[in-house]
């Protein structure tokens, strides 16, 4: 087969024609992610124990409020309950504290539970009456966080990280966190800044020294495959040639010719506020901040104001 | 009785989780078929394409709000995952035969001088990055700058790789 003299256009059209053949092939019929992962289409019903009867009115109202904001409560903690006799049968002035957790949510870390405070204010209470303000703090589970059954070839899934996470988790860990907190001004003032370019074994590089402000990565986390009953770790690849050096530690990808480095290793254990020295090939200056990056990971270093 | 409801930031994050799920779902609806076909062309294996796509969307759902651009992340990650699986198979010296699905398609197509199977076989001979560029260009429908963004390289590098892939495929076709 001979292509014409306008080879580039000919081959472009020919390749496009070949690829049109793939339009005839369709993936397995899955209409939505919910079908793919068999996610529940309805949220679980709220569970309330019988012991809540005395605060039934408040609970019912709180439940309505929670439904309105689209959350599914699984744990309810009644931390304060000061309701006067004019409203219900609670002892006058007797502060009552109830802490009740539904058993199906005991494994969830407390820090990850969103909290809704509902404050009920009774109108028309006289000055001699006991306090009619009742504050209920309800800790609820994240109704938007699905419990995903893993695909057939996957045995671990990375759950959502919490907002308090400060480090990049190793790819093999079940909770890869991709963003660290911003450095506080107090910690930022403790660092110094150095910015220089140089040539080294890594070619032309840029070194930035300053206070670590943010750590990001869009890397694919390490996967765990189960083959023939054997669980084995499988590194997903970063882009070829990606590397970044933080405080002398090379974070390198599977493209490394050195067999000991043929795994993807992402920045971890980095806490905002640390004074670090970062070496990479790419840097972008944004005001007093330097964004140092490889293809997938990047750190932001805050210069000393 | 009057109720004052105070929201804490954690609540906002939780409610945004559902929005993020919907965002990934929207990406799934718009991109899944095209992504799967691209992965099929990239790997030549329908099962592998399905596995890589499922794994990618699974991780996207798990990451939620951490993804600034879910569509871009999904495309980029899917190719990395697929490439990783292929590398693993190569390490095990497992064959990577052209999938029977492609055989079926090839049988229905009328590329008389250069069968589709051979074309896909030629694609497989391209280096991973070059093949990814070709697939993203023709099956994904992305421009050179978009491919560069997905692969973390420059648009000029993408154009060079595309040009070299053209030459390699052209040579293979003309040999037929």
Short mmCIF file of C-alpha atoms in Angstrom, two decimals:
data_model
loop_
_atom_site.label_atom_id
_atom_site.label_comp_id
_atom_site.label_asym_id
_atom_site.label_seq_id
_atom_site.Cartn_x
_atom_site.Cartn_y
_atom_site.Cartn_z
CA UNK A 1 0.00 0.00 0.00
CA UNK A 2 1.44 3.34 -1.02
CA UNK A 3 0.38 6.64 0.40
CA UNK A 4 0.33 9.76 -1.71
CA UNK A 5 2.91 12.54 -1.72
CA UNK A 6 0.98 14.43 0.90
CA UNK A 7 1.96 11.80 3.38
CA UNK A 8 1.17 13.58 6.62
CA UNK A 9 -2.43 14.33 5.65
CA UNK A 10 -2.91 10.92 4.11
CA UNK A 11 -1.73 9.07 7.15
CA UNK A 12 -3.76 11.36 9.38
CA UNK A 13 -6.92 10.53 7.48
CA UNK A 14 -6.07 6.87 7.31
CA UNK A 15 -5.45 6.60 11.02
CA UNK A 16 -8.68 8.46 11.71
CA UNK A 17 -10.45 5.97 9.49
CA UNK A 18 -8.98 3.05 11.36
CA UNK A 19 -9.94 4.56 14.67
CA UNK A 20 -13.49 5.00 13.45
CA UNK A 21 -13.69 1.23 13.63
CA UNK A 22 -13.55 1.47 17.38
CA UNK A 23 -16.88 3.28 17.34
CA UNK A 24 -18.42 -0.08 16.61
CA UNK A 25 -17.18 -1.52 19.84
CA UNK A 26 -19.09 -0.66 22.95
CA UNK A 27 -18.04 -1.10 26.53
CA UNK A 28 -19.96 -3.34 28.90
CA UNK A 29 -23.40 -1.87 29.38
CA UNK A 30 -23.19 0.31 32.43
CA UNK A 31 -25.39 3.35 32.48
CA UNK A 32 -24.01 5.06 35.51
CA UNK A 33 -21.44 4.88 38.25
CA UNK A 34 -24.12 3.61 40.58
CA UNK A 35 -24.64 0.67 38.28
CA UNK A 36 -20.92 0.11 38.00
CA UNK A 37 -20.26 0.05 41.71
CA UNK A 38 -23.75 -0.97 42.81
CA UNK A 39 -24.09 2.13 44.91
CA UNK A 40 -27.27 2.50 46.94
CA UNK A 41 -29.78 4.71 45.23
CA UNK A 42 -31.55 5.50 48.47
CA UNK A 43 -29.97 6.68 51.63
CA UNK A 44 -30.37 4.53 54.73
CA UNK A 45 -33.16 5.46 57.05
CA UNK A 46 -32.41 7.35 60.18
CA UNK A 47 -32.24 5.19 63.27
CA UNK A 48 -33.38 6.61 66.58
CA UNK A 49 -33.41 4.63 69.79
CA UNK A 50 -36.41 4.54 72.10
CA UNK A 51 -34.55 6.47 74.75
CA UNK A 52 -35.02 9.64 72.81
CA UNK A 53 -38.75 9.88 73.47
CA UNK A 54 -38.52 12.82 75.85
CA UNK A 55 -36.77 14.91 73.29
CA UNK A 56 -38.93 13.58 70.51
CA UNK A 57 -40.09 16.93 69.29
CA UNK A 58 -36.58 18.29 69.05
CA UNK A 59 -35.29 15.17 67.39
CA UNK A 60 -38.03 15.15 64.84
CA UNK A 61 -37.38 18.77 64.03
CA UNK A 62 -33.65 18.17 63.90
CA UNK A 63 -34.20 15.22 61.58
CA UNK A 64 -36.23 17.42 59.27
CA UNK A 65 -33.47 19.99 59.33
CA UNK A 66 -30.88 17.36 58.56
CA UNK A 67 -32.90 15.98 55.71
CA UNK A 68 -33.27 19.47 54.36
CA UNK A 69 -29.53 19.92 54.21
CA UNK A 70 -29.20 16.56 52.54
CA UNK A 71 -27.41 14.67 55.26
CA UNK A 72 -28.09 11.25 56.67
CA UNK A 73 -27.61 11.12 60.41
CA UNK A 74 -26.23 7.93 61.82
CA UNK A 75 -25.01 9.14 65.17
CA UNK A 76 -26.81 11.60 67.35
CA UNK A 77 -25.27 13.16 70.40
CA UNK A 78 -27.47 15.25 72.61
CA UNK A 79 -24.98 17.34 74.46
CA UNK A 80 -27.19 19.88 76.10
CA UNK A 81 -30.86 19.77 76.86
CA UNK A 82 -32.33 22.50 78.94
CA UNK A 83 -36.03 22.66 78.25
CA UNK A 84 -38.49 24.32 80.58
CA UNK A 85 -41.63 22.72 81.96
CA UNK A 86 -43.83 24.88 79.80
CA UNK A 87 -42.64 23.00 76.74
CA UNK A 88 -42.40 19.39 77.79
CA UNK A 89 -41.84 17.07 80.69
CA UNK A 90 -38.12 17.66 81.15
CA UNK A 91 -37.12 18.59 84.66
CA UNK A 92 -37.16 22.36 85.10
CA UNK A 93 -33.70 23.76 84.96
CA UNK A 94 -32.18 20.35 85.04
CA UNK A 95 -29.52 20.22 82.40
CA UNK A 96 -29.49 16.83 80.80
CA UNK A 97 -26.82 15.43 78.66
CA UNK A 98 -27.25 12.40 76.49
CA UNK A 99 -24.59 10.89 74.38
CA UNK A 100 -25.79 8.11 72.22
CA UNK A 101 -24.12 6.57 69.26
CA UNK A 102 -25.64 4.20 66.86
CA UNK A 103 -23.57 1.07 66.74
CA UNK A 104 -23.07 0.97 63.00
CA UNK A 105 -21.00 4.09 63.04
CA UNK A 106 -18.59 3.35 65.83
CA UNK A 107 -15.72 2.67 63.50
CA UNK A 108 -15.86 6.02 61.84
CA UNK A 109 -13.25 8.45 63.05
CA UNK A 110 -14.83 11.24 65.02
CA UNK A 111 -12.83 13.85 63.22
CA UNK A 112 -14.42 12.97 59.95
CA UNK A 113 -17.96 13.41 61.12
CA UNK A 114 -19.62 16.60 60.12
CA UNK A 115 -21.44 18.31 62.93
CA UNK A 116 -24.67 20.21 62.79
CA UNK A 117 -25.72 22.38 65.66
CA UNK A 118 -29.40 22.97 66.01
CA UNK A 119 -30.43 25.63 68.47
CA UNK A 120 -34.05 25.73 69.50
CA UNK A 121 -35.33 28.94 71.04
CA UNK A 122 -38.76 28.97 72.71
CA UNK A 123 -40.60 32.22 72.23
CA UNK A 124 -42.48 34.08 75.00
CA UNK A 125 -40.60 32.74 78.00
CA UNK A 126 -40.77 34.96 81.09
CA UNK A 127 -37.76 36.16 83.07
CA UNK A 128 -38.45 33.76 85.93
CA UNK A 129 -38.77 30.74 83.82
CA UNK A 130 -35.88 28.36 83.42
CA UNK A 131 -33.80 28.62 80.36
CA UNK A 132 -35.74 27.59 77.32
CA UNK A 133 -32.81 27.41 75.01
CA UNK A 134 -31.85 23.95 73.97
CA UNK A 135 -28.72 23.28 72.00
CA UNK A 136 -28.40 19.93 70.39
CA UNK A 137 -25.25 18.90 68.68
CA UNK A 138 -25.86 16.09 66.27
CA UNK A 139 -22.96 14.24 64.81
CA UNK A 140 -23.93 12.64 61.58
CA UNK A 141 -22.22 10.48 59.08
CA UNK A 142 -21.41 11.75 55.64
CA UNK A 143 -24.31 10.55 53.62
CA UNK A 144 -22.49 11.39 50.43
CA UNK A 145 -19.62 9.08 51.14
CA UNK A 146 -20.57 5.76 49.63
CA UNK A 147 -19.35 2.43 50.84
CA UNK A 148 -18.09 1.21 47.54
CA UNK A 149 -17.79 -2.46 46.88
CA UNK A 150 -14.44 -2.84 45.16
CA UNK A 151 -14.23 -3.90 41.54
CA UNK A 152 -13.37 -7.50 40.96
CA UNK A 153 -9.68 -6.86 40.59
CA UNK A 154 -9.37 -4.36 43.38
CA UNK A 155 -9.24 -5.06 47.05
CA UNK A 156 -8.72 -1.61 48.48
CA UNK A 157 -10.34 1.70 47.88
CA UNK A 158 -9.10 5.02 49.02
CA UNK A 159 -11.68 6.68 51.22
CA UNK A 160 -12.20 10.39 51.41
CA UNK A 161 -9.61 12.20 53.37
CA UNK A 162 -10.49 14.56 56.15
CA UNK A 163 -9.91 18.25 56.09
CA UNK A 164 -7.42 17.92 58.91
CA UNK A 165 -4.99 15.74 57.00
CA UNK A 166 -1.54 17.19 56.78
CA UNK A 167 0.52 14.69 54.94
CA UNK A 168 0.69 12.82 51.73
CA UNK A 169 -0.09 9.24 52.44
CA UNK A 170 1.99 6.55 50.84
CA UNK A 171 0.33 5.22 47.79
CA UNK A 172 -0.12 1.84 49.38
CA UNK A 173 -1.96 3.18 52.38
CA UNK A 174 -5.74 3.17 52.27
CA UNK A 175 -6.11 6.87 52.85
CA UNK A 176 -4.10 8.81 50.32
CA UNK A 177 -4.34 12.45 51.17
CA UNK A 178 -3.41 14.82 48.46
CA UNK A 179 -3.42 18.15 50.10
CA UNK A 180 -1.81 19.57 53.14
CA UNK A 181 -2.98 22.58 55.05
CA UNK A 182 -1.74 26.04 54.39
CA UNK A 183 1.11 27.10 56.53
CA UNK A 184 0.12 29.39 59.34
CA UNK A 185 1.66 32.85 59.45
CA UNK A 186 3.41 32.02 62.71
CA UNK A 187 5.22 29.07 61.22
CA UNK A 188 5.90 30.87 58.00
CA UNK A 189 7.90 33.53 59.76
CA UNK A 190 10.39 31.02 61.03
CA UNK A 191 11.83 30.16 57.66
CA UNK A 192 14.17 31.70 55.23
CA UNK A 193 14.18 31.66 51.51
CA UNK A 194 16.66 30.77 48.90
CA UNK A 195 16.05 30.58 45.21
CA UNK A 196 18.68 29.58 42.76
CA UNK A 197 19.16 27.72 39.55
CA UNK A 198 21.92 25.27 39.03
CA UNK A 199 23.16 22.42 36.94
CA UNK A 200 23.62 19.06 38.48
CA UNK A 201 23.35 15.40 37.77
CA UNK A 202 19.69 16.04 37.09
CA UNK A 203 20.43 18.61 34.40
CA UNK A 204 19.33 22.19 34.78
CA UNK A 205 17.49 22.41 38.06
CA UNK A 206 15.91 24.96 40.30
CA UNK A 207 16.32 24.91 44.02
CA UNK A 208 13.89 26.68 46.30
CA UNK A 209 14.34 26.85 50.04
CA UNK A 210 11.57 28.18 52.20
CA UNK A 211 8.63 27.33 54.38
CA UNK A 212 6.46 24.54 53.07
CA UNK A 213 2.96 25.81 52.53
CA UNK A 214 1.10 23.22 50.50
CA UNK A 215 1.65 19.76 49.11
CA UNK A 216 -0.39 18.47 46.22
CA UNK A 217 -0.37 15.40 44.12
CA UNK A 218 -2.60 14.14 41.39
CA UNK A 219 -0.72 10.89 41.20
CA UNK A 220 -2.59 7.70 40.92
CA UNK A 221 -2.24 5.84 44.15
CA UNK A 222 -0.71 2.44 44.43
CA UNK A 223 -3.14 -0.28 43.58
CA UNK A 224 -3.56 -3.61 45.15
CA UNK A 225 -4.47 -6.45 42.91
CA UNK A 226 -5.60 -9.85 43.89
CA UNK A 227 -4.46 -12.53 41.52
CA UNK A 228 -5.04 -16.17 42.20
CA UNK A 229 -5.59 -15.44 45.84
CA UNK A 230 -2.38 -13.52 46.14
CA UNK A 231 -2.53 -9.92 47.14
CA UNK A 232 0.22 -7.97 45.60
CA UNK A 233 1.09 -4.37 45.33
CA UNK A 234 1.07 -2.83 41.95
CA UNK A 235 2.41 0.63 41.41
CA UNK A 236 0.54 2.81 39.02
CA UNK A 237 2.92 4.85 37.00
CA UNK A 238 3.61 8.50 37.17
CA UNK A 239 4.62 10.22 34.01
CA UNK A 240 7.96 9.09 32.78
CA UNK A 241 10.81 11.07 34.17
CA UNK A 242 8.91 12.70 36.98
CA UNK A 243 11.01 13.51 39.97
CA UNK A 244 11.24 16.03 42.72
CA UNK A 245 13.77 16.27 45.51
CA UNK A 246 12.69 17.47 48.90
CA UNK A 247 15.35 17.79 51.57
CA UNK A 248 17.60 15.46 49.68
CA UNK A 249 15.01 12.73 49.24
CA UNK A 250 14.33 11.86 45.63
CA UNK A 251 10.72 11.20 44.87
CA UNK A 252 10.93 9.33 41.64
CA UNK A 253 8.69 7.33 39.42
CA UNK A 254 8.77 3.91 37.92
CA UNK A 255 10.69 5.16 34.94
CA UNK A 256 13.88 5.18 36.92
CA UNK A 257 16.57 2.94 35.44
CA UNK A 258 17.60 2.14 38.98
CA UNK A 259 15.65 -0.95 39.96
CA UNK A 260 15.57 0.09 43.57
CA UNK A 261 13.64 3.17 42.57
CA UNK A 262 11.20 1.54 40.22
CA UNK A 263 8.18 2.36 42.24
CA UNK A 264 6.25 5.52 42.54
CA UNK A 265 7.02 7.34 45.69
CA UNK A 266 5.22 10.51 46.48
CA UNK A 267 6.05 13.21 48.98
CA UNK A 268 4.92 12.14 52.40
CA UNK A 269 5.48 13.18 55.95
CA UNK A 270 5.64 16.78 54.90
CA UNK A 271 4.01 19.16 57.32
CA UNK A 272 3.28 22.75 56.39
CA UNK A 273 5.56 25.05 58.27
CA UNK A 274 8.61 22.91 57.75
CA UNK A 275 11.58 24.64 56.21
CA UNK A 276 12.45 22.58 53.18
CA UNK A 277 14.75 22.63 50.25
CA UNK A 278 13.09 21.60 47.03
CA UNK A 279 14.83 20.78 43.77
CA UNK A 280 12.97 20.31 40.54
CA UNK A 281 13.02 21.33 36.94
CA UNK A 282 9.92 23.44 37.01
CA UNK A 283 8.99 26.30 39.26
CA UNK A 284 6.41 29.06 39.05
CA UNK A 285 6.61 32.16 41.19
CA UNK A 286 3.35 33.48 42.52
CA UNK A 287 4.04 36.51 44.63
CA UNK A 288 5.99 35.28 47.61
CA UNK A 289 5.18 31.67 46.84
CA UNK A 290 7.03 29.26 44.65
CA UNK A 291 5.16 26.36 43.12
CA UNK A 292 7.72 23.64 42.49
CA UNK A 293 6.50 20.73 40.49
CA UNK A 294 7.17 17.57 38.65
CA UNK A 295 4.53 16.22 36.32
CA UNK A 296 2.13 15.06 39.00
CA UNK A 297 3.30 16.31 42.35
CA UNK A 298 3.95 19.84 43.40
CA UNK A 299 4.75 21.66 46.56
CA UNK A 300 4.30 25.31 47.36
CA UNK A 301 7.07 26.98 49.24
CA UNK A 302 6.36 30.22 50.99
CA UNK A 303 9.17 32.71 51.05
CA UNK A 304 9.93 34.66 54.16
CA UNK A 305 8.00 37.98 54.06
CA UNK B 1 -40.71 27.82 68.59
CA UNK B 2 -37.95 29.13 66.45
CA UNK B 3 -35.00 27.09 65.32
CA UNK B 4 -31.64 28.52 64.54
CA UNK B 5 -29.46 26.17 62.58
CA UNK B 6 -25.75 26.64 62.61
CA UNK B 7 -23.59 24.88 60.08
CA UNK B 8 -20.02 23.99 60.67
CA UNK B 9 -17.52 23.74 57.82
CA UNK B 10 -17.45 19.98 58.08
CA UNK B 11 -21.10 19.93 57.15
CA UNK B 12 -20.47 21.94 54.06
CA UNK B 13 -17.70 19.54 53.11
CA UNK B 14 -20.02 16.60 53.61
CA UNK B 15 -22.77 18.06 51.50
CA UNK B 16 -20.26 18.93 48.83
CA UNK B 17 -19.28 15.27 48.78
CA UNK B 18 -22.56 14.42 47.17
CA UNK B 19 -22.05 17.19 44.65
CA UNK B 20 -18.64 15.77 43.88
CA UNK B 21 -20.17 12.35 43.36
CA UNK B 22 -22.57 13.93 40.92
CA UNK B 23 -19.66 15.67 39.24
CA UNK B 24 -17.81 12.40 38.73
CA UNK B 25 -21.05 10.81 37.59
CA UNK B 26 -21.43 13.54 34.98
CA UNK B 27 -17.89 12.90 33.78
CA UNK B 28 -18.70 9.21 33.63
CA UNK B 29 -21.75 9.78 31.48
CA UNK B 30 -19.93 12.08 29.12
CA UNK B 31 -16.55 10.40 28.87
CA UNK B 32 -16.82 6.75 29.80
CA UNK B 33 -17.54 5.28 26.38
CA UNK B 34 -14.90 7.41 24.68
CA UNK B 35 -12.42 6.66 27.42
CA UNK B 36 -13.09 2.94 27.21
CA UNK B 37 -12.63 2.91 23.44
CA UNK B 38 -9.41 4.85 23.82
CA UNK B 39 -8.16 2.39 26.40
CA UNK B 40 -9.15 -0.45 24.12
CA UNK B 41 -7.08 1.05 21.33
CA UNK B 42 -4.25 1.73 23.76
CA UNK B 43 -4.15 -1.76 25.22
CA UNK B 44 -5.79 -3.93 22.57
CA UNK B 45 -7.60 -5.71 25.36
CA UNK B 46 -11.24 -5.06 26.20
CA UNK B 47 -11.00 -6.57 29.66
CA UNK B 48 -7.99 -4.52 30.51
CA UNK B 49 -9.75 -1.40 29.21
CA UNK B 50 -12.76 -2.14 31.40
CA UNK B 51 -10.59 -2.80 34.42
CA UNK B 52 -8.58 0.37 34.00
CA UNK B 53 -11.70 2.47 33.46
CA UNK B 54 -13.45 0.99 36.49
CA UNK B 55 -10.40 1.45 38.67
CA UNK B 56 -10.04 5.04 37.56
CA UNK B 57 -13.62 6.03 38.25
CA UNK B 58 -13.47 4.20 41.55
CA UNK B 59 -10.52 6.26 42.64
CA UNK B 60 -12.12 9.43 41.32
CA UNK B 61 -15.18 8.80 43.47
CA UNK B 62 -13.00 8.10 46.47
CA UNK B 63 -11.01 11.27 46.03
CA UNK B 64 -14.04 13.50 45.67
CA UNK B 65 -13.29 17.13 46.28
CA UNK B 66 -9.57 16.61 45.95
CA UNK B 67 -9.87 16.57 42.18
CA UNK B 68 -9.80 19.99 40.65
CA UNK B 69 -10.62 18.76 37.17
CA UNK B 70 -12.15 15.28 37.37
CA UNK B 71 -12.32 14.75 33.61
CA UNK B 72 -8.66 15.53 33.06
CA UNK B 73 -7.63 13.49 36.08
CA UNK B 74 -9.70 10.54 34.92
CA UNK B 75 -8.24 10.52 31.42
CA UNK B 76 -4.71 10.90 32.71
CA UNK B 77 -5.10 8.30 35.42
CA UNK B 78 -6.84 5.76 33.23
CA UNK B 79 -3.91 5.69 30.84
CA UNK B 80 -1.45 5.42 33.69
CA UNK B 81 -3.35 2.56 35.24
CA UNK B 82 -3.70 0.79 31.92
CA UNK B 83 0.00 1.33 31.25
CA UNK B 84 0.83 -0.02 34.66
CA UNK B 85 -1.15 -3.17 34.11
CA UNK B 86 0.49 -3.68 30.73
CA UNK B 87 3.93 -3.21 32.25
CA UNK B 88 3.11 -5.72 34.91
CA UNK B 89 2.05 -8.23 32.30
CA UNK B 90 5.23 -7.63 30.38
CA UNK B 91 7.21 -8.22 33.54
CA UNK B 92 5.46 -11.54 33.86
CA UNK B 93 6.21 -12.29 30.22
CA UNK B 94 2.53 -12.64 29.57
CA UNK B 95 1.36 -12.31 26.02
CA UNK B 96 -0.73 -9.34 25.10
CA UNK B 97 -2.72 -10.70 22.20
CA UNK B 98 -4.96 -8.46 20.21
CA UNK B 99 -8.28 -8.83 21.83
CA UNK B 100 -10.89 -10.94 20.16
CA UNK B 101 -13.17 -7.94 20.20
CA UNK B 102 -10.84 -6.26 17.78
CA UNK B 103 -10.78 -9.37 15.66
CA UNK B 104 -14.52 -9.19 15.50
CA UNK B 105 -14.48 -5.55 14.50
CA UNK B 106 -11.78 -6.18 11.97
CA UNK B 107 -13.91 -8.83 10.37
CA UNK B 108 -16.68 -6.36 9.86
CA UNK B 109 -14.51 -3.64 8.42
CA UNK B 110 -13.29 -3.47 4.86
CA UNK B 111 -9.67 -2.43 5.17
CA UNK B 112 -8.64 -4.66 2.33
CA UNK B 113 -4.95 -3.84 2.17
CA UNK B 114 -4.16 -3.35 5.80
CA UNK B 115 -6.46 -5.13 8.22
CA UNK B 116 -7.45 -3.38 11.36
CA UNK B 117 -5.85 -6.08 13.44
CA UNK B 118 -2.52 -5.32 11.83
CA UNK B 119 -3.10 -1.65 12.40
CA UNK B 120 -3.72 -2.28 16.08
CA UNK B 121 -0.70 -4.52 16.12
CA UNK B 122 1.29 -1.62 14.70
CA UNK B 123 -0.09 0.61 17.40
CA UNK B 124 1.14 -1.83 19.99
CA UNK B 125 4.63 -1.56 18.57
CA UNK B 126 4.69 2.14 19.34
CA UNK B 127 6.30 3.17 22.61
CA UNK B 128 3.73 3.69 25.35
CA UNK B 129 3.87 7.47 25.41
CA UNK B 130 3.72 7.72 21.62
CA UNK B 131 0.83 5.30 21.48
CA UNK B 132 -0.97 7.26 24.17
CA UNK B 133 -0.57 10.41 22.09
CA UNK B 134 -2.01 8.73 19.01
CA UNK B 135 -4.93 7.24 20.91
CA UNK B 136 -5.75 10.46 22.72
CA UNK B 137 -5.60 12.31 19.41
CA UNK B 138 -7.75 9.98 17.34
CA UNK B 139 -9.90 8.06 19.77
CA UNK B 140 -10.06 10.70 22.47
CA UNK B 141 -10.40 13.60 20.09
CA UNK B 142 -8.04 15.82 22.04
CA UNK B 143 -5.85 18.56 20.61
CA UNK B 144 -2.10 18.64 21.09
CA UNK B 145 -2.23 21.14 23.98
CA UNK B 146 -4.94 19.09 25.67
CA UNK B 147 -2.91 15.92 25.28
CA UNK B 148 0.11 17.73 26.65
CA UNK B 149 -1.90 18.72 29.70
CA UNK B 150 -3.08 15.17 30.22
CA UNK B 151 0.35 13.64 29.84
CA UNK B 152 2.23 16.32 31.68
CA UNK B 153 4.38 17.33 28.77
CA UNK B 154 4.53 20.17 26.26
CA UNK B 155 2.38 20.59 23.18
CA UNK B 156 5.49 20.61 21.01
CA UNK B 157 6.57 17.28 22.44
CA UNK B 158 3.14 15.91 21.65
CA UNK B 159 3.38 17.14 18.06
CA UNK B 160 6.82 15.58 17.68
CA UNK B 161 5.59 12.28 19.06
CA UNK B 162 2.55 12.39 16.81
CA UNK B 163 4.74 13.09 13.79
CA UNK B 164 7.03 10.18 14.66
CA UNK B 165 4.05 7.92 15.20
CA UNK B 166 2.73 8.91 11.80
CA UNK B 167 6.05 8.00 10.25
CA UNK B 168 6.20 4.68 12.02
CA UNK B 169 2.64 3.74 11.12
CA UNK B 170 3.08 4.97 7.56
CA UNK B 171 6.16 2.86 7.12
CA UNK B 172 4.37 -0.18 8.47
CA UNK B 173 1.37 0.37 6.20
CA UNK B 174 3.50 0.92 3.13
CA UNK B 175 5.35 -2.32 3.79
CA UNK B 176 2.09 -4.18 3.35
#
